[in-house]
PDB file of C-alpha atoms in Angstrom:
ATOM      1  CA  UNK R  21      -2.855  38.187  12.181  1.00 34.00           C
ATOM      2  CA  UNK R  22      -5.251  35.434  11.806  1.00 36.00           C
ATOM      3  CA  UNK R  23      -7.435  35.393   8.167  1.00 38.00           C
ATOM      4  CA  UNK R  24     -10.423  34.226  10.455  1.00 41.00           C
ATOM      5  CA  UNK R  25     -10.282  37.914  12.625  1.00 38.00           C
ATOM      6  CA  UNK R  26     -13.629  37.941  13.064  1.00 46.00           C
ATOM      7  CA  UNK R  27     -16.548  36.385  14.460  1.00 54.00           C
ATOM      8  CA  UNK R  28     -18.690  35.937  11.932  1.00 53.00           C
ATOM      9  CA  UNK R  29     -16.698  34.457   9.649  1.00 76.00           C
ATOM     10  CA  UNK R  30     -16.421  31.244  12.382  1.00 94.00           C
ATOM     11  CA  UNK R  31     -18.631  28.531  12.014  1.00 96.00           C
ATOM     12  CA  UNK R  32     -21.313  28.391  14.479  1.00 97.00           C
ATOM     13  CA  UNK R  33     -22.182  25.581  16.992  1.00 98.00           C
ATOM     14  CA  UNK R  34     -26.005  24.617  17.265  1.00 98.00           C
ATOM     15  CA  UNK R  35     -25.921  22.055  19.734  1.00 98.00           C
ATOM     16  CA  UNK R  36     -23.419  20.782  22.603  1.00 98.00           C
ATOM     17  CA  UNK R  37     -23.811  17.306  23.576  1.00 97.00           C
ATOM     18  CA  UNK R  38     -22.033  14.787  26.289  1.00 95.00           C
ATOM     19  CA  UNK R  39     -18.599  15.116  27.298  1.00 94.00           C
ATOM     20  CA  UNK R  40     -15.929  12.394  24.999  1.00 94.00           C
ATOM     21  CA  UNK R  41     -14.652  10.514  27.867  1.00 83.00           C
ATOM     22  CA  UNK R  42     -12.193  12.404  30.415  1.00 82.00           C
ATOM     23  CA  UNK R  43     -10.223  14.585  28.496  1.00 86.00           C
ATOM     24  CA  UNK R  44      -8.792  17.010  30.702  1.00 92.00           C
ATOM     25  CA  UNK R  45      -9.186  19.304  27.701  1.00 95.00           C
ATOM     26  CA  UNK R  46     -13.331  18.609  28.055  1.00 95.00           C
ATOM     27  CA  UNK R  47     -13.948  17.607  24.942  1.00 96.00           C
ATOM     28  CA  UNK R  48     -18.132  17.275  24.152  1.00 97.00           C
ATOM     29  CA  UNK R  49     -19.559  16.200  20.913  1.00 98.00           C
ATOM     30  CA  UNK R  50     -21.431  18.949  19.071  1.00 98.00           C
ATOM     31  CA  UNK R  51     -23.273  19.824  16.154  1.00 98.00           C
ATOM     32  CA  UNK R  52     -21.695  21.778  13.814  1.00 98.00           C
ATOM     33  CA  UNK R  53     -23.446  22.559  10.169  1.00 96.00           C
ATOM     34  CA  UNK R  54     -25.721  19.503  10.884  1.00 97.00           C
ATOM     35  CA  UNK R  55     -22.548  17.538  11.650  1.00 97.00           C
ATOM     36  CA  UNK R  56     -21.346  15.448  14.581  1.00 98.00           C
ATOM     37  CA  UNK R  57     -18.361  17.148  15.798  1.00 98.00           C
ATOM     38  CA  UNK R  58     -16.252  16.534  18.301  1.00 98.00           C
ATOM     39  CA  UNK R  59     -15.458  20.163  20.112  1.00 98.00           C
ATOM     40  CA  UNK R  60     -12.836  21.845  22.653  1.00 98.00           C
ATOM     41  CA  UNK R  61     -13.028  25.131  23.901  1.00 98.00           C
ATOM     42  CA  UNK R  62     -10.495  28.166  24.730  1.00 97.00           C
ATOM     43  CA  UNK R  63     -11.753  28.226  28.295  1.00 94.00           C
ATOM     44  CA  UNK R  64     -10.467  24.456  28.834  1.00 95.00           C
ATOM     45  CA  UNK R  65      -8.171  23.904  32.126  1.00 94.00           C
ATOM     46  CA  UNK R  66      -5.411  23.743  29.738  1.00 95.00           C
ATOM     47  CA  UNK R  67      -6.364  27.227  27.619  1.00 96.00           C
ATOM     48  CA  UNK R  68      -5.675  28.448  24.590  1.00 98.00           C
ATOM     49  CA  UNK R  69      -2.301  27.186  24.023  1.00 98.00           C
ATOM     50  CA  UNK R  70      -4.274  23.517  23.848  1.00 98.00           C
ATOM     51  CA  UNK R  71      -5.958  24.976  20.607  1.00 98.00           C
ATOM     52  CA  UNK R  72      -2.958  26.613  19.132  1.00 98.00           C
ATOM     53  CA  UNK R  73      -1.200  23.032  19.088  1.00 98.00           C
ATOM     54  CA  UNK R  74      -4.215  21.403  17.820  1.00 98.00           C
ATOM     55  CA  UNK R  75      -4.586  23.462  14.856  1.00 98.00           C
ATOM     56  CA  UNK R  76      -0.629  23.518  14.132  1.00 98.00           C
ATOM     57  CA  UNK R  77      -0.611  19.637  14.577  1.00 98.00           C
ATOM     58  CA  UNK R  78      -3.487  18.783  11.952  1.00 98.00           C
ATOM     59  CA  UNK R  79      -2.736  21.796   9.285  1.00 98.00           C
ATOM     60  CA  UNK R  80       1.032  19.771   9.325  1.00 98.00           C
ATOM     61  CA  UNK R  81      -0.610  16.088   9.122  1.00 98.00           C
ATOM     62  CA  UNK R  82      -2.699  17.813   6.148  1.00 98.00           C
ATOM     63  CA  UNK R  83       0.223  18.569   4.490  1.00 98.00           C
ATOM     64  CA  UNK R  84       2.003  15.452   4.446  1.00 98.00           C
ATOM     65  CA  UNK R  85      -1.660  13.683   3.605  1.00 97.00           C
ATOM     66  CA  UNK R  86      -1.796  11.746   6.695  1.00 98.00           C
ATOM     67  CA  UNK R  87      -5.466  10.776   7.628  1.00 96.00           C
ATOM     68  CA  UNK R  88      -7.124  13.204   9.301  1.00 96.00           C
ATOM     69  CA  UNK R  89     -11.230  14.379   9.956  1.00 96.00           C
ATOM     70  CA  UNK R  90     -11.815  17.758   8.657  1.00 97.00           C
ATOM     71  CA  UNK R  91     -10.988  20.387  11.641  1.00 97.00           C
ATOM     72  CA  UNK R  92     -11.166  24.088  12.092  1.00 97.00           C
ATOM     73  CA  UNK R  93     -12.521  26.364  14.081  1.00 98.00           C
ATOM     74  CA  UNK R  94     -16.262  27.086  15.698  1.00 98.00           C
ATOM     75  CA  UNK R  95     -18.223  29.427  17.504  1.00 98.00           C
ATOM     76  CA  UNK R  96     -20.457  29.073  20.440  1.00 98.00           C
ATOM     77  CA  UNK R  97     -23.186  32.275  20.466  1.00 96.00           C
ATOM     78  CA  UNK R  98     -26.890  32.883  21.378  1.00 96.00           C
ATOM     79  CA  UNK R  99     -28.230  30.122  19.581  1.00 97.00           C
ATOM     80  CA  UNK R 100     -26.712  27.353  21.038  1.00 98.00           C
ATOM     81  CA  UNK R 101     -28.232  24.648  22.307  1.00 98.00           C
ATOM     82  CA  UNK R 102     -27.256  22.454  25.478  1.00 97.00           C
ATOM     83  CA  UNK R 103     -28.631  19.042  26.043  1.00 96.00           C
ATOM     84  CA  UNK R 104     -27.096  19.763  29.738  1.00 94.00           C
ATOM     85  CA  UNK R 105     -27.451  23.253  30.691  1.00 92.00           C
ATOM     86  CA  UNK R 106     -24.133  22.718  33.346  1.00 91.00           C
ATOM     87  CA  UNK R 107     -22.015  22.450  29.944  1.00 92.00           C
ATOM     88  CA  UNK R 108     -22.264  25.937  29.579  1.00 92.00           C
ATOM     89  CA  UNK R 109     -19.631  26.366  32.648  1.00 91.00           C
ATOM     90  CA  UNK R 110     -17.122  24.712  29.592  1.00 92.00           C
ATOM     91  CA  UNK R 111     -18.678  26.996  26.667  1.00 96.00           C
ATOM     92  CA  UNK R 112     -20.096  30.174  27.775  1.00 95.00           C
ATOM     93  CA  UNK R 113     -21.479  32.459  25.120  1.00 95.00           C
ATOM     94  CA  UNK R 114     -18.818  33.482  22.802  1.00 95.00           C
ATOM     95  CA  UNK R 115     -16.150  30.768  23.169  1.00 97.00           C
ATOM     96  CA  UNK R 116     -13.755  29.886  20.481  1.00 98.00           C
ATOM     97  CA  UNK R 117     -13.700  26.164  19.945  1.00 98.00           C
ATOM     98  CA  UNK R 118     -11.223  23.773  18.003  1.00 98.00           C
ATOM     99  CA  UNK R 119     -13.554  20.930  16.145  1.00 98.00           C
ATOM    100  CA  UNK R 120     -13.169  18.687  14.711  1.00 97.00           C
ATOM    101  CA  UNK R 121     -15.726  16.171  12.678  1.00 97.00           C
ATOM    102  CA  UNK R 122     -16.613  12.724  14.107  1.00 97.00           C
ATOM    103  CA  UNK R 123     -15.115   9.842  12.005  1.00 94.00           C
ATOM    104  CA  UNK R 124     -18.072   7.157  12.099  1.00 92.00           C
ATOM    105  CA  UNK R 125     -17.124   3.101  12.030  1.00 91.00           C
ATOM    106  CA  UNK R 126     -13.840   3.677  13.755  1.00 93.00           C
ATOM    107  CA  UNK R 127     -12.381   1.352  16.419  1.00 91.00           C
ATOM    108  CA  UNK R 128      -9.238   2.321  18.859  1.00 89.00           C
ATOM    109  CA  UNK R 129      -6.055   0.208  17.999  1.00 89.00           C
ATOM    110  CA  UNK R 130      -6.406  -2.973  21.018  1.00 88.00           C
ATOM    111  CA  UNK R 131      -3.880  -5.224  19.115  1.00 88.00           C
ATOM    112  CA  UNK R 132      -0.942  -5.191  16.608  1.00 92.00           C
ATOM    113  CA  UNK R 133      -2.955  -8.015  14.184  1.00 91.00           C
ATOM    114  CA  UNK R 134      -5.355  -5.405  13.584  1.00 91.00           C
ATOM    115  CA  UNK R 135      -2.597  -3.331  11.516  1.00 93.00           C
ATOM    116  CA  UNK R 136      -2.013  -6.046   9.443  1.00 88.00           C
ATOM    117  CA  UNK R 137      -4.141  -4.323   6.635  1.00 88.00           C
ATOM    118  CA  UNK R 138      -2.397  -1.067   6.701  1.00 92.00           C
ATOM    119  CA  UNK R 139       0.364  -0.051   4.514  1.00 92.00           C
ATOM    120  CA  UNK R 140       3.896   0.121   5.171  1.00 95.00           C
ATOM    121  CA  UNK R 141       4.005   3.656   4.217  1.00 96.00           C
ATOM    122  CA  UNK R 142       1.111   4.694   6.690  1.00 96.00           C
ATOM    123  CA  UNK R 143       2.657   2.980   9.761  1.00 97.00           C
ATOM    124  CA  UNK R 144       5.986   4.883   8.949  1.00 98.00           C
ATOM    125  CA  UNK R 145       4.445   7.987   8.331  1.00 98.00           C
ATOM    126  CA  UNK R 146       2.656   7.674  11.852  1.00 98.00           C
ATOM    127  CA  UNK R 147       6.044   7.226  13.944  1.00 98.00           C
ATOM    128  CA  UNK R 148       8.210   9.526  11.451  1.00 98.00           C
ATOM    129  CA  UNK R 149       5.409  12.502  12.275  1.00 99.00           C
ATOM    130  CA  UNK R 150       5.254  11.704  16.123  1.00 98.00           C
ATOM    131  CA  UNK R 151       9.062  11.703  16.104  1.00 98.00           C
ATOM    132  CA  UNK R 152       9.320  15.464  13.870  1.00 98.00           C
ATOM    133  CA  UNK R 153       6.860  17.161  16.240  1.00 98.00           C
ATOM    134  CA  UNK R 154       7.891  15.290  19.916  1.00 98.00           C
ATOM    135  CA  UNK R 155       4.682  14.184  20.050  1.00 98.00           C
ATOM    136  CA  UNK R 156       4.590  11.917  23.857  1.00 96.00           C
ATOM    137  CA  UNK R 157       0.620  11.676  23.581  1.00 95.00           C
ATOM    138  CA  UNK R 158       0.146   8.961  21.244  1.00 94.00           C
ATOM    139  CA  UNK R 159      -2.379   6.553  22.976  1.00 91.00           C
ATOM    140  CA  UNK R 160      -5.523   3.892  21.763  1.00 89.00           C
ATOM    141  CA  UNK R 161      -7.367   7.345  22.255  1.00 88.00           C
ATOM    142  CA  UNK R 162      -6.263   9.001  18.926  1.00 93.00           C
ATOM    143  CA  UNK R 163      -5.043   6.214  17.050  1.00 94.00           C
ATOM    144  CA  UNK R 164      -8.539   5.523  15.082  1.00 95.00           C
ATOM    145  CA  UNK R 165      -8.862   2.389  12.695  1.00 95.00           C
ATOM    146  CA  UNK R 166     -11.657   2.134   9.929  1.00 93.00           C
ATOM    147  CA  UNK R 167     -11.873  -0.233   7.834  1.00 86.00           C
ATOM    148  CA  UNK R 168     -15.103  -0.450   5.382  1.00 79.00           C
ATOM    149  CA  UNK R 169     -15.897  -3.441   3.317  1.00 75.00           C
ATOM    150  CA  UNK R 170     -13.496  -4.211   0.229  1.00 64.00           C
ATOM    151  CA  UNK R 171     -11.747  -1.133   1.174  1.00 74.00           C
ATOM    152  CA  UNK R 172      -7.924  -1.209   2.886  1.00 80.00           C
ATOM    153  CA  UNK R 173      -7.388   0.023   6.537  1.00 90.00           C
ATOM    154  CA  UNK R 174      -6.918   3.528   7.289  1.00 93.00           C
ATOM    155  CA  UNK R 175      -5.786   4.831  10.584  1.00 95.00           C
ATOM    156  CA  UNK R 176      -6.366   8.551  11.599  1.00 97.00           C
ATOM    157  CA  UNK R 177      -3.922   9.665  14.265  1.00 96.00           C
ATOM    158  CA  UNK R 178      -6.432  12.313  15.551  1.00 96.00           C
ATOM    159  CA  UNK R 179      -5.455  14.623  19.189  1.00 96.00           C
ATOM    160  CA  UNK R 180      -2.540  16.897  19.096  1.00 98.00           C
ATOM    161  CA  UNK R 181      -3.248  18.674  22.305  1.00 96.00           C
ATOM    162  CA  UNK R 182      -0.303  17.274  24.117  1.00 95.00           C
ATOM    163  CA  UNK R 183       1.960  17.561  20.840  1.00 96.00           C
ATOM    164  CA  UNK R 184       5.564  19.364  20.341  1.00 96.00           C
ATOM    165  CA  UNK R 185       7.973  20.167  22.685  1.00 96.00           C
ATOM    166  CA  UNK R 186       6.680  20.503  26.244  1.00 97.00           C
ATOM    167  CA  UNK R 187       3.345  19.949  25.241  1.00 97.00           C
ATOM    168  CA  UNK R 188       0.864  22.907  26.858  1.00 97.00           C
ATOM    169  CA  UNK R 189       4.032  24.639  28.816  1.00 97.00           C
ATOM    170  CA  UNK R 190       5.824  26.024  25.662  1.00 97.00           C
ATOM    171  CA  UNK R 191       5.064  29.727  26.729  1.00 97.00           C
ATOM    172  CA  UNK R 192       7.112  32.423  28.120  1.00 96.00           C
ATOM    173  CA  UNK R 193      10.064  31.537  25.976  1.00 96.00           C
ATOM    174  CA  UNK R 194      10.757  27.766  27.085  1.00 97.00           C
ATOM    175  CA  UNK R 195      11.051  26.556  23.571  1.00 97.00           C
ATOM    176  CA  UNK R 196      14.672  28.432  23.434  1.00 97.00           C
ATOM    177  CA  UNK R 197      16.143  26.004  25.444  1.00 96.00           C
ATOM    178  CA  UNK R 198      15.482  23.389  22.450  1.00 97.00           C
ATOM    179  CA  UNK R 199      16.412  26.066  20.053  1.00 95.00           C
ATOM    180  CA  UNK R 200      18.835  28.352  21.341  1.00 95.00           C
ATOM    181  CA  UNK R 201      22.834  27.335  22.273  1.00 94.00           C
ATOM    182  CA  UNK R 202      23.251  25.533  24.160  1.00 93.00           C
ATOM    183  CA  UNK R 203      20.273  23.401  23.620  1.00 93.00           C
ATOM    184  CA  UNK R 204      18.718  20.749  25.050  1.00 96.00           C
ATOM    185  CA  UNK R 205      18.431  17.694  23.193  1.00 95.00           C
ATOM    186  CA  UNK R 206      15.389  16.313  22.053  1.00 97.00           C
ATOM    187  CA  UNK R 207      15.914  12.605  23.210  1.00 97.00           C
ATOM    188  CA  UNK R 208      13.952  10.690  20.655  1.00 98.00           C
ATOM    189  CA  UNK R 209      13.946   7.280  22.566  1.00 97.00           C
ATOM    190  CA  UNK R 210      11.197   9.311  24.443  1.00 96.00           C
ATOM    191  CA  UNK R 211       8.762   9.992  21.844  1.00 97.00           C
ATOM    192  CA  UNK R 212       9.019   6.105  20.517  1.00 96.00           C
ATOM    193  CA  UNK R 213       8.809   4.226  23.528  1.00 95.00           C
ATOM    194  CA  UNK R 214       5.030   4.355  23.740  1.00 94.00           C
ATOM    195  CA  UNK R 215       3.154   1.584  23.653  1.00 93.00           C
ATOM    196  CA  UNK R 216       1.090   2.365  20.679  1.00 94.00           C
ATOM    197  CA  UNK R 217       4.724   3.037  18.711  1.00 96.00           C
ATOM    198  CA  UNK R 218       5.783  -0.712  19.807  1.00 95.00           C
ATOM    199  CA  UNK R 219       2.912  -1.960  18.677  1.00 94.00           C
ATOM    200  CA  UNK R 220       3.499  -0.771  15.238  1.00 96.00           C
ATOM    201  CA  UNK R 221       7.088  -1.628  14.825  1.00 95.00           C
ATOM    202  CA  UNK R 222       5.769  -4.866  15.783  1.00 94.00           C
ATOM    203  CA  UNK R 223       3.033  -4.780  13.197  1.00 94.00           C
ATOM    204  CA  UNK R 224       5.153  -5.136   9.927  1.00 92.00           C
ATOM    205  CA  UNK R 225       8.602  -6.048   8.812  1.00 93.00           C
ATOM    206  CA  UNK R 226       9.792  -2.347   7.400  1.00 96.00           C
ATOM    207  CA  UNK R 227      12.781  -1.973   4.940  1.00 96.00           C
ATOM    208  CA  UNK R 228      15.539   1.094   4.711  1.00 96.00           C
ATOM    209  CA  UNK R 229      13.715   1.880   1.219  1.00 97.00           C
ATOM    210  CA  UNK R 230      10.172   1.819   3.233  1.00 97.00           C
ATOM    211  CA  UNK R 231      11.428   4.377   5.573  1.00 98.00           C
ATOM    212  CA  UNK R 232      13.887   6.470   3.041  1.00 98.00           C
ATOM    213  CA  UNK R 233      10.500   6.427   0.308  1.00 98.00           C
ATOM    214  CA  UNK R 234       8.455   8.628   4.012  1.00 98.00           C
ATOM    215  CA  UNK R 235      11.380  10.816   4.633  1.00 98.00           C
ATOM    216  CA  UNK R 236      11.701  11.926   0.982  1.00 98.00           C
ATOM    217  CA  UNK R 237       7.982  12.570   0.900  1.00 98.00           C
ATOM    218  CA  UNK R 238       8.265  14.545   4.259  1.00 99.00           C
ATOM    219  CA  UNK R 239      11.025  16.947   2.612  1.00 98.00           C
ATOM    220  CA  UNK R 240       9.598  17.307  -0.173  1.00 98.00           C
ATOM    221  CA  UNK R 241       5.689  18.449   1.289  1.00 98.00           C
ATOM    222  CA  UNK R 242       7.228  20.282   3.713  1.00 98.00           C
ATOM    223  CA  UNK R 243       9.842  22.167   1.209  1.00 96.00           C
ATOM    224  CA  UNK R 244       7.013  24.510   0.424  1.00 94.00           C
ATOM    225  CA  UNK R 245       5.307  24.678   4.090  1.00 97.00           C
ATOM    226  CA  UNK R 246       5.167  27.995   5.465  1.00 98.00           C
ATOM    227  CA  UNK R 247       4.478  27.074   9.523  1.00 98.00           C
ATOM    228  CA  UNK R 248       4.378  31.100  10.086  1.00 98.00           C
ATOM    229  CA  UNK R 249       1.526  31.339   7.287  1.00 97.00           C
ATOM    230  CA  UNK R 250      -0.295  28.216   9.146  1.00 97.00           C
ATOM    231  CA  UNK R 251      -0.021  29.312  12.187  1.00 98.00           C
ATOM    232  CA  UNK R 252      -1.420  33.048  10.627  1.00 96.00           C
ATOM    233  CA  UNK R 253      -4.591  31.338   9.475  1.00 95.00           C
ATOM    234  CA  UNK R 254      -6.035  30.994  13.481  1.00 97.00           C
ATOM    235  CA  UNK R 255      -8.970  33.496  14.432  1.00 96.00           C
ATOM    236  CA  UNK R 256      -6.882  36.140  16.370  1.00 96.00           C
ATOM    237  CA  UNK R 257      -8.787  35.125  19.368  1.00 96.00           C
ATOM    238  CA  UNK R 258      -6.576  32.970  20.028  1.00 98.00           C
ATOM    239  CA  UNK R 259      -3.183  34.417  18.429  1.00 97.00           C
ATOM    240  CA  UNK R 260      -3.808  37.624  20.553  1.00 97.00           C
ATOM    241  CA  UNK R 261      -3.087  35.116  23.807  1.00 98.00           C
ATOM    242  CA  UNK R 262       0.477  34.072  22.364  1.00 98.00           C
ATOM    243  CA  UNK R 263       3.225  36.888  22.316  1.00 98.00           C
ATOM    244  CA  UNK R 264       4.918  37.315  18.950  1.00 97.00           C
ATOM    245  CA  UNK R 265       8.566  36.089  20.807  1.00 98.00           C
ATOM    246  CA  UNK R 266       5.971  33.152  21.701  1.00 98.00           C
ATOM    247  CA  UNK R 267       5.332  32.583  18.111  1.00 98.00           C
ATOM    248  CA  UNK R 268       8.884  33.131  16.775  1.00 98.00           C
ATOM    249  CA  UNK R 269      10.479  30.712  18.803  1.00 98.00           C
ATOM    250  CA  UNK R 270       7.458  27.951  17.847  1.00 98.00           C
ATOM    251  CA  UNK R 271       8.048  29.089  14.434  1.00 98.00           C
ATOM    252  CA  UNK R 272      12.174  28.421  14.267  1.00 98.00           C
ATOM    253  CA  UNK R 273      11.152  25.145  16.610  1.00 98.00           C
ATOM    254  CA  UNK R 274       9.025  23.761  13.934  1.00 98.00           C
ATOM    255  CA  UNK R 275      11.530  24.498  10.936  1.00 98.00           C
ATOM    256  CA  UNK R 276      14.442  23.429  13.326  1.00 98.00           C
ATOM    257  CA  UNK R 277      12.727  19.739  13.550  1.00 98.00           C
ATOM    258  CA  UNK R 278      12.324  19.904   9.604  1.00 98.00           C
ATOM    259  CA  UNK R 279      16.164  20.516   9.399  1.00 97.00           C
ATOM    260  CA  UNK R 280      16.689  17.267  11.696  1.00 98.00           C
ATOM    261  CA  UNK R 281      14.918  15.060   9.214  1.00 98.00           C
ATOM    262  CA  UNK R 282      17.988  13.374   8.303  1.00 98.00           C
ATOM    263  CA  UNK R 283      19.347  12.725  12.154  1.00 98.00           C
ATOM    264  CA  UNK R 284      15.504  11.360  12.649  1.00 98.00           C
ATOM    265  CA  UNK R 285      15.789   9.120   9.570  1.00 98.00           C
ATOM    266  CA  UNK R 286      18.937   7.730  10.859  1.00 98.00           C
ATOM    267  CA  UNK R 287      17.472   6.626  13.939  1.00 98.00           C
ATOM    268  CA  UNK R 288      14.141   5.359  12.788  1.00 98.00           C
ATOM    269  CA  UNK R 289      16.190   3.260  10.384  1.00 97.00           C
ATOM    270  CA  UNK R 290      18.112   1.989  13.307  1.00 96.00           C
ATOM    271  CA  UNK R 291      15.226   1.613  15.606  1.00 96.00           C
ATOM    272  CA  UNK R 292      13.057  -0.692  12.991  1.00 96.00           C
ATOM    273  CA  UNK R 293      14.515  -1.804   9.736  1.00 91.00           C
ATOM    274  CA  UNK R 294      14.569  -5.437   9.360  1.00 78.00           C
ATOM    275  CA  UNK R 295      14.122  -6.028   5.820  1.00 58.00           C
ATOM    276  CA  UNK R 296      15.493  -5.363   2.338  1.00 51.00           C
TER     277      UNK R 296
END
């Protein structure tokens, strides 16, 4: 399974800090190789299958080269510290966590002037990724801005807990009802009518060639993906929890969205081309 099968290949966790917000997930900051980290771990209401889409959802945003903080997979053990000792009810001895590595200088998107800096291409990317992997969860939450002097504006869409099809429920073979005939459609107007996807069609004036130049570069990264391989790099931890029928039917999911590319073009064009 997994190329990370064992403990102590895992980077370790030294400290566990305050919680981030409310997550339902219970995400804490940490300290990870004398990094701030932001952490989540295995034993969170929402289990493993909250990991499992985290991992998938940034290893595919790698690929295309959105932005993303470096991520991956920690360890708490023996030496971990807790600034609150009741933390340890969320990370008992042992507990695989996903982290990944606090972005410093960042601000949550409040306004559509303040993606006036960022590139066409970004923005697109951002709503054409959302709409391949049925992400529902954008939010301000995970829709970082940083923007350091004499530098452009970069935007890290960060938090893909709540990502693909049925978000944390995909189990027990419920992902062959999108894959499997007859399926169930995939109704995109879902995914886009968010408010943080409004704000950014509202952001820019986008052209057919803007969104036709994305979709090309989508292909043509994800030509050589291999989502089994990707999804063969978590510890087996946490692939021993999900059944190989599990897997398969994420697997043909993932490369069934990839096939749609064209049908999702079609209606992003639609949706927010108004130049030339």
């Amino acid at each position: 399974m997994g190329d990370l099968s064992t403990t102590s290949t895992l980077l370790k966790i030294s400290n566990v800090r305050n919680s981030v917000g409310n997550g339902i997930t219970k995400p804490h900051f940490a300290i990870i190789n004398g990094n701030l980290c932001v952490i989540k771990g295995i034993d969170n209401p929402e289990k493993h299958i909250a990991l499992f889409n985290e991992y998938c959802g940034y290893r595919l945003a790698e690929e295309l080269g959105l932005s993303i903080p470096k991520f991956g997979f920690s360890l708490v053990d023996e030496n971990t510290t807790f600034d609150n000792e009741e933390k340890r009810q969320y990370f008992k001895k042992g507990c695989l966590c996903f982290f990944t590595e606090y972005i410093e200088k960042t601000v949550p998107l409040r306004s559509t002037r303040q993606l006036q800096g960022a590139a066409n291409s970004e923005l697109i990317a951002i709503l054409l990724f959302d709409l391949l992997i049925c992400n529902k969860d954008r939010n301000p939450g995970n829709l970082l801005l940083r923007q350091l002097k004499l530098q452009n504006l970069i935007i890290y869409p960060i938090d893909y807990t709540h990502a693909f099809q049925l978000q944390v429920l995909w189990e027990q073979g419920q992902l062959k009802h999108y894959t499997e005939e007859p399926k169930t459609p995939i109704v995109l107007e879902d995914i886009s009518d968010q408010r943080i996807h409004h704000s950014i069609e509202e952001s820019k004036t986008f052209s057919q060639e803007d969104i036709e130049i994305c979709v090309k570069h989508f292909k043509n990264k994800l030509e050589s993906v291999d989502i089994r391989n990707i999804i063969e790099g978590m510890p087996d931890v946490l692939l021993t929890k999900v059944s190989s029928c599990d897997i398969d039917d994420f697997v043909k999911f993932i490369e069934m969205r990839i096939c749609e590319l064209d049908s999702i073009q079609s209606y992003l064009t639609k949706r927010i081309a108004g130049g030339v």
